[in-house]
Coordinates of C-alpha atoms (C1' of nucleotides) in Angstrom, one line a residue:
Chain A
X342 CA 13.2 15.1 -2.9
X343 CA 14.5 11.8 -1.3
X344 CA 12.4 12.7 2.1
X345 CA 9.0 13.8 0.6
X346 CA 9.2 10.4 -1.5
X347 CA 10.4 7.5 0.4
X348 CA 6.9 6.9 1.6
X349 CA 4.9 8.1 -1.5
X350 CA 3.9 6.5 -3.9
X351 CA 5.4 3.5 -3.9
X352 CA 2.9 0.7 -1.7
X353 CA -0.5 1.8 -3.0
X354 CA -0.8 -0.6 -6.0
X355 CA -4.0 -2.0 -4.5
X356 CA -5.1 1.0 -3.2
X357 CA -5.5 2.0 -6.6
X358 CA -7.3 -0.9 -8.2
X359 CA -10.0 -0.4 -4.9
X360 CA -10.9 3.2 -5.5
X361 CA -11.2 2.9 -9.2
X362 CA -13.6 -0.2 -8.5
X363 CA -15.7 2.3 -6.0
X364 CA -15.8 5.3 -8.2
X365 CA -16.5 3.2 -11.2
X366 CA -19.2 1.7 -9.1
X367 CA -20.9 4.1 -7.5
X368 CA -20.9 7.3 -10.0
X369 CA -22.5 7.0 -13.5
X370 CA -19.1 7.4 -15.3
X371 CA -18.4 5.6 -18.8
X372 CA -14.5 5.4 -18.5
X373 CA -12.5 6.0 -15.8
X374 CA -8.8 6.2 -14.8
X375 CA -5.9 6.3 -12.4
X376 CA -2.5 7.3 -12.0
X377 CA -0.1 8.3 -9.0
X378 CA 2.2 11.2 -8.9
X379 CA 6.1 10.8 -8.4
X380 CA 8.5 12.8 -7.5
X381 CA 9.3 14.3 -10.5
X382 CA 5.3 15.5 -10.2
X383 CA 4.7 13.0 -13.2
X384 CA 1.5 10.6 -13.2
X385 CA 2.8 7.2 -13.4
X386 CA 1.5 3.8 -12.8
X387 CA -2.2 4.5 -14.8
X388 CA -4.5 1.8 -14.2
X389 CA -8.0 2.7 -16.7
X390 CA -11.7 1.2 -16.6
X391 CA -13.2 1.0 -19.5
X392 CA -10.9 3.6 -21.1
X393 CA -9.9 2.1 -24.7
X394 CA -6.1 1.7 -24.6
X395 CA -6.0 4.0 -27.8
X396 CA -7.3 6.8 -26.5
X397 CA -4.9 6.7 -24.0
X398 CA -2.0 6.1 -25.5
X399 CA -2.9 9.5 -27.7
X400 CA -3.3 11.5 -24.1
X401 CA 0.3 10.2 -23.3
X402 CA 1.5 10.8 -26.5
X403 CA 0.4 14.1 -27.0
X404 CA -2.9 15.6 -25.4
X405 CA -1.5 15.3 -21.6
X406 CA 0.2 18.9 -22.3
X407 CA -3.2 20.5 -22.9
X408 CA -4.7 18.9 -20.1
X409 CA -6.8 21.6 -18.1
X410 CA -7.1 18.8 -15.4
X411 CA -3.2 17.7 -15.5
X412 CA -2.0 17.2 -11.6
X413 CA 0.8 19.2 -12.5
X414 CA -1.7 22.3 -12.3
X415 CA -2.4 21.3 -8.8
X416 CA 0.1 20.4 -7.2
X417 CA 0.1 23.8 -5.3
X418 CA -3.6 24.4 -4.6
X419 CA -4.0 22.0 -1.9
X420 CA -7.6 23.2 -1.2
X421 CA -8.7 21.5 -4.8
X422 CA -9.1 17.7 -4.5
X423 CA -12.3 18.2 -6.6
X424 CA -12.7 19.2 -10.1
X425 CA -14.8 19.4 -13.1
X426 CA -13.5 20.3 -16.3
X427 CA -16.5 22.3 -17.5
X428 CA -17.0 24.4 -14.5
X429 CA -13.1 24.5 -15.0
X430 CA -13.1 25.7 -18.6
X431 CA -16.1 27.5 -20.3
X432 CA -18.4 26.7 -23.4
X433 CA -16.1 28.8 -26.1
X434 CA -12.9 27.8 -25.0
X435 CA -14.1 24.1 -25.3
X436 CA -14.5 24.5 -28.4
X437 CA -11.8 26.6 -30.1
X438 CA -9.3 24.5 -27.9
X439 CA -7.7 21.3 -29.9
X440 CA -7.7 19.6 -26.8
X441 CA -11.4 19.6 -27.7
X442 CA -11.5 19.8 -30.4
X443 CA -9.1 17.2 -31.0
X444 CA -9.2 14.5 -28.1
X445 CA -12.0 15.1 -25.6
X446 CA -15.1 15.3 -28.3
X447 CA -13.9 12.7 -30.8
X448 CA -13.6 10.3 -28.0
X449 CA -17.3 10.8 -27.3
X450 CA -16.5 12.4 -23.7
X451 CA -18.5 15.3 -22.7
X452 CA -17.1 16.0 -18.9
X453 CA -14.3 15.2 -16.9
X454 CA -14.2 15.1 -13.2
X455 CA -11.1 14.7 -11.3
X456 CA -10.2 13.8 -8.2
X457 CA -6.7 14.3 -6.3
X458 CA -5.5 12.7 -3.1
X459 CA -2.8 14.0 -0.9
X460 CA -0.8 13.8 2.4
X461 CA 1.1 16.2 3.7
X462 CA -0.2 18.3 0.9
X463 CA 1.3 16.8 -1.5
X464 CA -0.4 15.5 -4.7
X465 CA -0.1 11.8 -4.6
X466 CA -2.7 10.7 -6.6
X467 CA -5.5 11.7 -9.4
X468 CA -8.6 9.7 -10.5
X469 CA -10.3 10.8 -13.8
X470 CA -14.3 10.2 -14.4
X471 CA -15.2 10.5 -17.4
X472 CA -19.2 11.0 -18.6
X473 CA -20.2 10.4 -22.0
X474 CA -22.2 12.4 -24.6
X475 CA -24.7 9.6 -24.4
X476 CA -25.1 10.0 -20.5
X477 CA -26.9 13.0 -19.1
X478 CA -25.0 16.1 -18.1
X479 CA -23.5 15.7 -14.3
X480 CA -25.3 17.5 -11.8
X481 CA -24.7 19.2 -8.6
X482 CA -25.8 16.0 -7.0
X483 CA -23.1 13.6 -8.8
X484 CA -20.5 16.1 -7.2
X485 CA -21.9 15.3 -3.8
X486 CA -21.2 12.3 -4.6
X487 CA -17.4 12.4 -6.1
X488 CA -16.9 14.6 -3.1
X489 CA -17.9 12.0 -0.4
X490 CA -16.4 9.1 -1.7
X491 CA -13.4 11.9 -2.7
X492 CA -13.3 12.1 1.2
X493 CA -13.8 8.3 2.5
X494 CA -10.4 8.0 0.0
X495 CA -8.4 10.7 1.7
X496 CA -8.9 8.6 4.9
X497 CA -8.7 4.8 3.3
X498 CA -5.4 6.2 1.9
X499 CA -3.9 7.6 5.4
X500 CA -4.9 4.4 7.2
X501 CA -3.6 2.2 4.1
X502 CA 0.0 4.2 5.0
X503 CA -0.3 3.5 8.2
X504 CA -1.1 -0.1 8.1
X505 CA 1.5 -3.2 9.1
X506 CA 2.0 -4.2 5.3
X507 CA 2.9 -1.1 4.0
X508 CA 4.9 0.1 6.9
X509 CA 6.7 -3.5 6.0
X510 CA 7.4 -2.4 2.5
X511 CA 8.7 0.4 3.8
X512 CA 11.0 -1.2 6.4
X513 CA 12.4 -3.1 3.4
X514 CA 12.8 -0.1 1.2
X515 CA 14.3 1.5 4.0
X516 CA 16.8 -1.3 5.0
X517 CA 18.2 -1.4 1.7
X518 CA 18.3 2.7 0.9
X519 CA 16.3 2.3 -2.1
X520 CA 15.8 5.2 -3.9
X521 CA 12.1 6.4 -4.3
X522 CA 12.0 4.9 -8.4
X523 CA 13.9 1.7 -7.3
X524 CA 10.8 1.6 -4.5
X525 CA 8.1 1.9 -7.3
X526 CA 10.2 -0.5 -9.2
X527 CA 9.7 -3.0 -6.4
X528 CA 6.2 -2.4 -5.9
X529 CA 5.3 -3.5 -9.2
X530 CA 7.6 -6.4 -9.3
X531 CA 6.4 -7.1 -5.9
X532 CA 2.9 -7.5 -7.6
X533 CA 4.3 -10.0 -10.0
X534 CA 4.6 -7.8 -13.2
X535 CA 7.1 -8.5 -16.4
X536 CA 9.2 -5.7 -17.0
X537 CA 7.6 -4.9 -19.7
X538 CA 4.6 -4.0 -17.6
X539 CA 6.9 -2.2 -15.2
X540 CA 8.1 -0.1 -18.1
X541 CA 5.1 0.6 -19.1
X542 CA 3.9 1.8 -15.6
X543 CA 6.6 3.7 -14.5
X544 CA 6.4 5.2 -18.2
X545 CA 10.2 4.7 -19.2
X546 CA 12.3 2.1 -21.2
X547 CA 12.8 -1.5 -20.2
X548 CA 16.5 -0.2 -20.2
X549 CA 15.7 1.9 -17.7
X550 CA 14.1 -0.9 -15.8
X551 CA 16.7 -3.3 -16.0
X552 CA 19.0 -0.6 -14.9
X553 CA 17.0 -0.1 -11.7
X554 CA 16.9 -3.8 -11.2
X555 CA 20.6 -4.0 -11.5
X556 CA 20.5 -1.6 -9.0
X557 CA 17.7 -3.0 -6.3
X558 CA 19.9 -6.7 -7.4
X559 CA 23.1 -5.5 -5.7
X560 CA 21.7 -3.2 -2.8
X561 CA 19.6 -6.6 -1.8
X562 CA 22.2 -9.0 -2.7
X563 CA 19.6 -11.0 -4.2
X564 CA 19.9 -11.9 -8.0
X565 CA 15.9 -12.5 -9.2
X566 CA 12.6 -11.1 -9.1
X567 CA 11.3 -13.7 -7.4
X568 CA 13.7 -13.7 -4.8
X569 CA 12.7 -9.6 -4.5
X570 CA 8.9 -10.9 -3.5
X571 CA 10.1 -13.8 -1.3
X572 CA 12.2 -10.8 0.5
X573 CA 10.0 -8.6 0.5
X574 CA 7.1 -11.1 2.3
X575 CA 9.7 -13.1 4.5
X576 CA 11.3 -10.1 6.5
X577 CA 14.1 -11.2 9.0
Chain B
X944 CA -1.8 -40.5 -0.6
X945 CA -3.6 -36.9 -1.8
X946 CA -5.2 -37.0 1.6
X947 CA -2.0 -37.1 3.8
X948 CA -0.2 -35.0 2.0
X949 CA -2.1 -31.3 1.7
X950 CA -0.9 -30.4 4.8
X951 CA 2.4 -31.7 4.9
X952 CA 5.6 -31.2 4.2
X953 CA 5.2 -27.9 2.8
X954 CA 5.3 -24.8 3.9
X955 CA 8.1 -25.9 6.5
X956 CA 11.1 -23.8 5.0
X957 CA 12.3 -21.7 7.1
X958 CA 10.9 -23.8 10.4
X959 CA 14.0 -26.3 8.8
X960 CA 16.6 -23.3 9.0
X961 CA 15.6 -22.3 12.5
X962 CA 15.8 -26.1 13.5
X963 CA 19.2 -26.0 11.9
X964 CA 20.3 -23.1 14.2
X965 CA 19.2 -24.3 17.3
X966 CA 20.4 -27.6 17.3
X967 CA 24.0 -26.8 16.1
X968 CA 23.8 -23.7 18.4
X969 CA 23.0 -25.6 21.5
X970 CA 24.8 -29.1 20.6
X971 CA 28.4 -29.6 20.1
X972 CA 28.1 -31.3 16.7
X973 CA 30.9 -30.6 13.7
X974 CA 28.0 -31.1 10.7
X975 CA 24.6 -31.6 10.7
X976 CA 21.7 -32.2 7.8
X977 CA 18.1 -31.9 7.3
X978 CA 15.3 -32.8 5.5
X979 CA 11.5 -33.3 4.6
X980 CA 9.8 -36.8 3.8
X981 CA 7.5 -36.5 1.1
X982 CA 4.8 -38.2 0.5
X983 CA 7.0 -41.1 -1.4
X984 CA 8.8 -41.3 1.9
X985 CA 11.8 -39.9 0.0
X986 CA 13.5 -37.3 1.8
X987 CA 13.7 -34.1 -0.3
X988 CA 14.7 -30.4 0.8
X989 CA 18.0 -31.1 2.2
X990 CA 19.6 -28.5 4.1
X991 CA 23.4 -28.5 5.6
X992 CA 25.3 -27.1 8.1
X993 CA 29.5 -27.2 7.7
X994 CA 28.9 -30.4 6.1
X995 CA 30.8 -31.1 2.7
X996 CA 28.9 -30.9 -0.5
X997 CA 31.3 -33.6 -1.3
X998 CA 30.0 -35.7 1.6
X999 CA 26.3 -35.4 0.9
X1000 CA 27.0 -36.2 -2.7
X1001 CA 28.5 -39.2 -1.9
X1002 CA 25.2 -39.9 0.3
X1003 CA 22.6 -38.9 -2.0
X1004 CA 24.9 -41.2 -4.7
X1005 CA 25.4 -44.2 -3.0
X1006 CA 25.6 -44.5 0.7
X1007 CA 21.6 -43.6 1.5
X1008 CA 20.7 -47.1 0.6
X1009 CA 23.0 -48.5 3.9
X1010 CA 22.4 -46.0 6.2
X1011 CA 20.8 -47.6 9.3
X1012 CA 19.7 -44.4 10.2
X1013 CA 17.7 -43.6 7.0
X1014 CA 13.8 -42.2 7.8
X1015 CA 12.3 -45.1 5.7
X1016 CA 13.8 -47.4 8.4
X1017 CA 11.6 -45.1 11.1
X1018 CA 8.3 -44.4 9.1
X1019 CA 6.7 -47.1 11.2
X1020 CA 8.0 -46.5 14.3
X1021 CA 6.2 -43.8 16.3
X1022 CA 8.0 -43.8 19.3
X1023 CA 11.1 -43.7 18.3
X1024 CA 12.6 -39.9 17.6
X1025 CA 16.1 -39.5 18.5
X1026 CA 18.2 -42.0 17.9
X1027 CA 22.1 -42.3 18.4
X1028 CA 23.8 -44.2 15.5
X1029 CA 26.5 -45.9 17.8
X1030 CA 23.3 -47.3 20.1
X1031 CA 21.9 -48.7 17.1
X1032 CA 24.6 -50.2 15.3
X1033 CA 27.2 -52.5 17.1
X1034 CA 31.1 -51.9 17.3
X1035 CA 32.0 -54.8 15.5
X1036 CA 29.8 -54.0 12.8
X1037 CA 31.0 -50.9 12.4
X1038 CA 34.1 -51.8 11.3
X1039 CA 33.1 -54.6 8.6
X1040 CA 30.1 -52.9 6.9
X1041 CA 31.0 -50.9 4.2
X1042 CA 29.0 -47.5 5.1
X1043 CA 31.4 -47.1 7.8
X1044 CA 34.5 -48.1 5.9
X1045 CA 33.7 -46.2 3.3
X1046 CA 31.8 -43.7 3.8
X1047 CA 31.0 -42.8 7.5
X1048 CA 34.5 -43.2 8.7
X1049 CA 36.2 -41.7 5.9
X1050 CA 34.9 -38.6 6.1
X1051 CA 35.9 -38.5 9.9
X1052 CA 32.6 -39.4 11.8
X1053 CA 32.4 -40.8 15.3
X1054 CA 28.7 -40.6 15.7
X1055 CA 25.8 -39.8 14.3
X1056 CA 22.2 -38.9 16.0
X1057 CA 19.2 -38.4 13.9
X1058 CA 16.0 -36.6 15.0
X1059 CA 13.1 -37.5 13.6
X1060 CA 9.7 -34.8 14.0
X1061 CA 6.0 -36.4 13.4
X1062 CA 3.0 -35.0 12.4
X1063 CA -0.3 -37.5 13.1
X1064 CA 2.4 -40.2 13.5
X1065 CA 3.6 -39.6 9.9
X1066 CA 6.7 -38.9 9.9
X1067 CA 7.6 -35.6 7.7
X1068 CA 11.2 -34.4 9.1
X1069 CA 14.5 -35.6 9.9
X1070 CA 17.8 -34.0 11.8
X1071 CA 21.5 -35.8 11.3
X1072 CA 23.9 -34.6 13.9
X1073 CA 27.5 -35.5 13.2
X1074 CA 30.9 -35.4 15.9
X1075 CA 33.6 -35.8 14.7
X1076 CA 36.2 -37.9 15.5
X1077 CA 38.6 -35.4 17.2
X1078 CA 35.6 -34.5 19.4
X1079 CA 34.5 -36.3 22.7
X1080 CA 32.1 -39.4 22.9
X1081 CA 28.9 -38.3 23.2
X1082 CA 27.2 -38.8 26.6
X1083 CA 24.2 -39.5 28.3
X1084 CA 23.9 -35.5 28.4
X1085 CA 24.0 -34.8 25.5
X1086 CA 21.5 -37.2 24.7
X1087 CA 19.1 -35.9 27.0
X1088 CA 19.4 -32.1 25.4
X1089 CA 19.2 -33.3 22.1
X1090 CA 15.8 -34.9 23.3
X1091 CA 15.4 -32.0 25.1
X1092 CA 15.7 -29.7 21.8
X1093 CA 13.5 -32.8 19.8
X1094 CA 10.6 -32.1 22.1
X1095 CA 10.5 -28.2 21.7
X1096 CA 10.9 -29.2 17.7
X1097 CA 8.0 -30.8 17.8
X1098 CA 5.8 -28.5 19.6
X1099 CA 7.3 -25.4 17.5
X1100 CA 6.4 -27.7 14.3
X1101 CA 2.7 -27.8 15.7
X1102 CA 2.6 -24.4 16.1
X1103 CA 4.2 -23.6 12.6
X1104 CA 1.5 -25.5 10.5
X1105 CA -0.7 -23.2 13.2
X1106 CA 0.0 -20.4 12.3
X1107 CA -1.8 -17.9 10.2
X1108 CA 1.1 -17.7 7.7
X1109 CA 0.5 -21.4 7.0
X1110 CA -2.8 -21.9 6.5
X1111 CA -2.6 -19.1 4.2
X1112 CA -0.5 -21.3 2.8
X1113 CA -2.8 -24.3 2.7
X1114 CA -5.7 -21.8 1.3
X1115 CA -3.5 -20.9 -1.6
X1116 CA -2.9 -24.6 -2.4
X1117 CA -6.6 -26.0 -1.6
X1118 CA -8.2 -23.0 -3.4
X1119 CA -5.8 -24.0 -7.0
X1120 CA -6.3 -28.2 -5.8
X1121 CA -2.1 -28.4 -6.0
X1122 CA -1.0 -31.9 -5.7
X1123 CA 1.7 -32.5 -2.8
X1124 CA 4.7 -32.2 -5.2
X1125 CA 3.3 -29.2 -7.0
X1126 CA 3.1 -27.4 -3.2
X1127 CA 6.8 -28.2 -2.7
X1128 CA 6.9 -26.4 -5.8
X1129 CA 4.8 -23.4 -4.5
X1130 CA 7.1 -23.6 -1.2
X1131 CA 10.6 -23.1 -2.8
X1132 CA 9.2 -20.9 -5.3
X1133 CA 7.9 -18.4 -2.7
X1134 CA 11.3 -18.8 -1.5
X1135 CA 12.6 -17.3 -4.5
X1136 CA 14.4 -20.1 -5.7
X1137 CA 15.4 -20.7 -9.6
X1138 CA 14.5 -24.0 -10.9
X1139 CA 17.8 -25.6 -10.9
X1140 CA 17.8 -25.0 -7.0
X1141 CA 14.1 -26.3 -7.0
X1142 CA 15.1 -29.5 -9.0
X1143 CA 17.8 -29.9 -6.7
X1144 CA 16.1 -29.3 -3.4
X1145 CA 13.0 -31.9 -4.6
X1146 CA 16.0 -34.5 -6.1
X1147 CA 14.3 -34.0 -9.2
X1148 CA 15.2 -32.9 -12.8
X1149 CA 14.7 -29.4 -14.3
X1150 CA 12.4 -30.9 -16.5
X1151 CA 9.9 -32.3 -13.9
X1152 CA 10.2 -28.7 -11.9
X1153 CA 9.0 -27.5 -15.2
X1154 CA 6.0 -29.5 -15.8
X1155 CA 5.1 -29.2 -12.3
X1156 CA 5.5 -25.3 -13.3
X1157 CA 3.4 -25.4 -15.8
X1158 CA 1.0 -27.1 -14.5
X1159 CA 0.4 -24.6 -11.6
X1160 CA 0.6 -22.0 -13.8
X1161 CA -2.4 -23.3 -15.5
X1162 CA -4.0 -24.4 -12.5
X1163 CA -3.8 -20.6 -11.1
X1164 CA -3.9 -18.6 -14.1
X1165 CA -0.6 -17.1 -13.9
X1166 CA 2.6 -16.9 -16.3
X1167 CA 5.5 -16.8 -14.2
X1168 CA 7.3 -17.8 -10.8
X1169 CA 7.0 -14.2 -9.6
X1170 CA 3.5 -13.7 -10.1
X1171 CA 3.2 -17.2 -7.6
X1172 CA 5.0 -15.4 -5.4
X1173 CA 2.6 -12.5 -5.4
X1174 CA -0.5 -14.4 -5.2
X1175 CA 0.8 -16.2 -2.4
X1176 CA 1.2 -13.0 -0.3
X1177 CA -1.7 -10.8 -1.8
X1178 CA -4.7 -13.2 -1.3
X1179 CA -8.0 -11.6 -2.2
Chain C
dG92 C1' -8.3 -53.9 -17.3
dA93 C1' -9.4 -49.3 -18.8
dA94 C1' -9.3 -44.6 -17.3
dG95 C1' -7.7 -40.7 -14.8
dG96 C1' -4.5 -38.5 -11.9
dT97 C1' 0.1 -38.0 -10.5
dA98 C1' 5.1 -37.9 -11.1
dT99 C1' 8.8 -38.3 -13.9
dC100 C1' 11.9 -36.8 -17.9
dA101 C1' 13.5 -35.1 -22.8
dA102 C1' 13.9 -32.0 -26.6
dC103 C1' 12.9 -27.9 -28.7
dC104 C1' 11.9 -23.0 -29.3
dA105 C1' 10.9 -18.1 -28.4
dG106 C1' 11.1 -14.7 -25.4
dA107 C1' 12.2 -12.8 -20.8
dA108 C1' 15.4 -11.8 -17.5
dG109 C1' 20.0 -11.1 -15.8
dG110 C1' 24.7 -8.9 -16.3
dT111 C1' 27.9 -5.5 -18.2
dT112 C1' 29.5 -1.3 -20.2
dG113 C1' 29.0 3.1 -21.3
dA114 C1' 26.6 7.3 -22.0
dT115 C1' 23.7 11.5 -20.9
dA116 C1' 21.1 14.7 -18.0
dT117 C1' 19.9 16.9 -13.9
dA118 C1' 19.5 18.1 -9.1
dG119 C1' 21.8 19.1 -4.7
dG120 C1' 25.7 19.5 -1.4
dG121 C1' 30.1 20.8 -0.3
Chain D
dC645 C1' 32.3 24.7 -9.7
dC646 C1' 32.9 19.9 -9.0
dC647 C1' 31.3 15.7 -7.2
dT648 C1' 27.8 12.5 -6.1
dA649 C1' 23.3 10.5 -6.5
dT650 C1' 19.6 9.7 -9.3
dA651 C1' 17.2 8.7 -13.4
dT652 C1' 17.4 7.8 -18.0
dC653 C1' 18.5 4.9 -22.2
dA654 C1' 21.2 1.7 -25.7
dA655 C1' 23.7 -2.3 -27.2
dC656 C1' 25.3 -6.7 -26.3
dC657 C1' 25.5 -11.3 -24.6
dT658 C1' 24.3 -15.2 -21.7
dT659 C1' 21.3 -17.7 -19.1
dC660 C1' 16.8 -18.7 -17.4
dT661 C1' 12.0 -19.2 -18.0
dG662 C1' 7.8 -20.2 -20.2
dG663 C1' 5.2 -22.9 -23.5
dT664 C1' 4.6 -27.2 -26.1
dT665 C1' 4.7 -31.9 -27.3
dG666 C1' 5.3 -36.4 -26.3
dA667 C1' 6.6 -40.3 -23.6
dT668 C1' 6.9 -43.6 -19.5
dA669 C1' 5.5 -45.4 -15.0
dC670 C1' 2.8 -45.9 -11.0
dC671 C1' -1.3 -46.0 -8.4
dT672 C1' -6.2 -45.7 -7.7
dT673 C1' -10.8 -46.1 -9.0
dC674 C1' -14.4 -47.6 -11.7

DNA sequence: GAAGGTATCAACCAGAAGGTTGATATAGGG
DNA sequence: CCCTATATCAACCTTCTGGTTGATACCTTC
């Protein structure tokens, strides 16, 4: 567990906030969002576009179980980086299913595309497009589309590993011995965050943060946030 | 005032600590100080090397207003640099004026040589070399190193404000329009510094760090010393 | 000399962050 | 099977930070 995660996922807050800002952009989508996958195989860290806070508060609530698209149901099939929920589930089950029934129609949504990135095959990553009923159905074409920038992604996220700043978070993470949630935990406070925000990104308590803190604190020998980002951008 | 200022002295951190190293590394000195001259020609940012809090207390107190070595004495004086506290001062004087009965001799000085690095002929640095009393006279030799060391200092310094690290720096502060003290604040911040060490570090109160805070908080739309940190390293 | 910008400091408050203890659960190695 | 490492959370307390208001002083600039 430790080895396949001391690289993933921690590093790619950015990474994120660029590919939803390209998908948004580029495909005719009326919410959008994105999460990245720990080790534990749960989405963490959602960032959303349009994508009313509400509605996705129910989805982590309650719905995510349902969830024909959920990464958990593909984290084996590493030949599917590409999917749409319709082609995925047909016209009858859509509508006896309370995930339906229940959460997709009510919020007005009438597909949902997903998109996974991995390395090494493993999942690291999942992008959700969503189309309204207003919008007009997506085509074959659209799906072109999804898949090409699907693909420009896979390689903007190997060369974003491989680049000097994330290979210095890593060097940090490594020096230290951080453990792969203590390395998320960084990330996000490297990015300036509240613990509050952490919390809510990592999807635990702000006990739990603290604890991890406490943690990263004494490993580091440091005894602030702030002093975390100073370290972390004034490497010895 | 404005004008002068943007560039200098912040930003100049850990060029200070480095400085620090090499001098007591390659001289045979029993303490040594540093410092920046802000823009008040008030030396702030003091850093120490096996020099007694005590001591400097007693300096920063009292004494600073005697010392014949003391950067406002030097602001005008371009071509002088490094400059040997026995050279300046006579022997007879030494023993009647009170900042050696008191306070230089006391605390078991024999000499004391100050380095003092310029940018555009303003002066925006200072170096305090002590030897002790149980140590040997210094020399010609040691003299000529220390100008030596002064001379590589000053080049290094002109490389520092060079460098690409800096002027990202100087972008962060120019894009926000910081004033001179609020940079200083921006500097020690990004060192990960709490406010009480800021305050001390600028000889201010924790008050005055605070409304300097606040007002780069404003200024950069931010809402905590962390989040300064970020921006500083994450520039869009 | 009035106005604006800068630098300084005080007092106050609410909320965030840091520090400690202790507890539970789970996965993996020996 | 036990031990360790990891991840999770709660409760408590202290200290630090952030936010606000208001005041003084100095220096330019108009």
């Amino acid at each position: 567990m430790q080895k396949n995660d001391n690289i993933y996922p921690a590093g790619l807050y950015s990474f994120q906030d660029e590919c939803l800002k390209l998908l948004t952009g580029v495909l005719n989508v009326s919410k959008a969002a994105t999460y990245l996958v720990d080790s534990q195989r749960k989405p963490i860290c959602y960032k959303t576009w349009q994508l009313q806070p509400a509605m996705h508060r129910q989805y982590m609530d309650t719905f995510y179980k349902l969830d024909p698209l959920h990464p958990t149901q593909f984290v084996e099939q590493a030949d599917i980086s590409v999917v749409k929920m319709n082609d995925l589930v047909n016209t009858q089950e859509r509508y006896d299913h309370p995930y339906y029934r229940d959460f997709v129609s009510p919020w007005g949504v009438q597909d949902i595309v997903e998109l996974f990135l991995r390395v090494d095959n493993q999942l690291i990553a999942g992008f959700a497009l969503f189309t309204s009923k207003q919008q007009p159905e997506m085509r074959m074409e659209d799906i072109r589309k999804a898949n090409q920038l699907h693909q420009f992604m896979q390689f903007s996220l190997e060369q974003s590993l491989a680049a000097p700043k994330h290979s210095q978070f890593q060097v940090f993470c490594d020096q230290y011995q951080l453990t792969p949630k203590e390395r998320m935990v960084v990330e996000l406070v490297s990015q300036g965050l509240p613990n509050k925000s952490i919390a809510s990104g990592l999807d635990c308590s702000l006990a739990t943060v603290k604890t991890h803190l406490q943690h990263i604190f004494t490993k580091t020998g440091v005894n602030s946030k702030t002093e975390i980002a100073s370290l972390l951008y004034n490497l010895h």
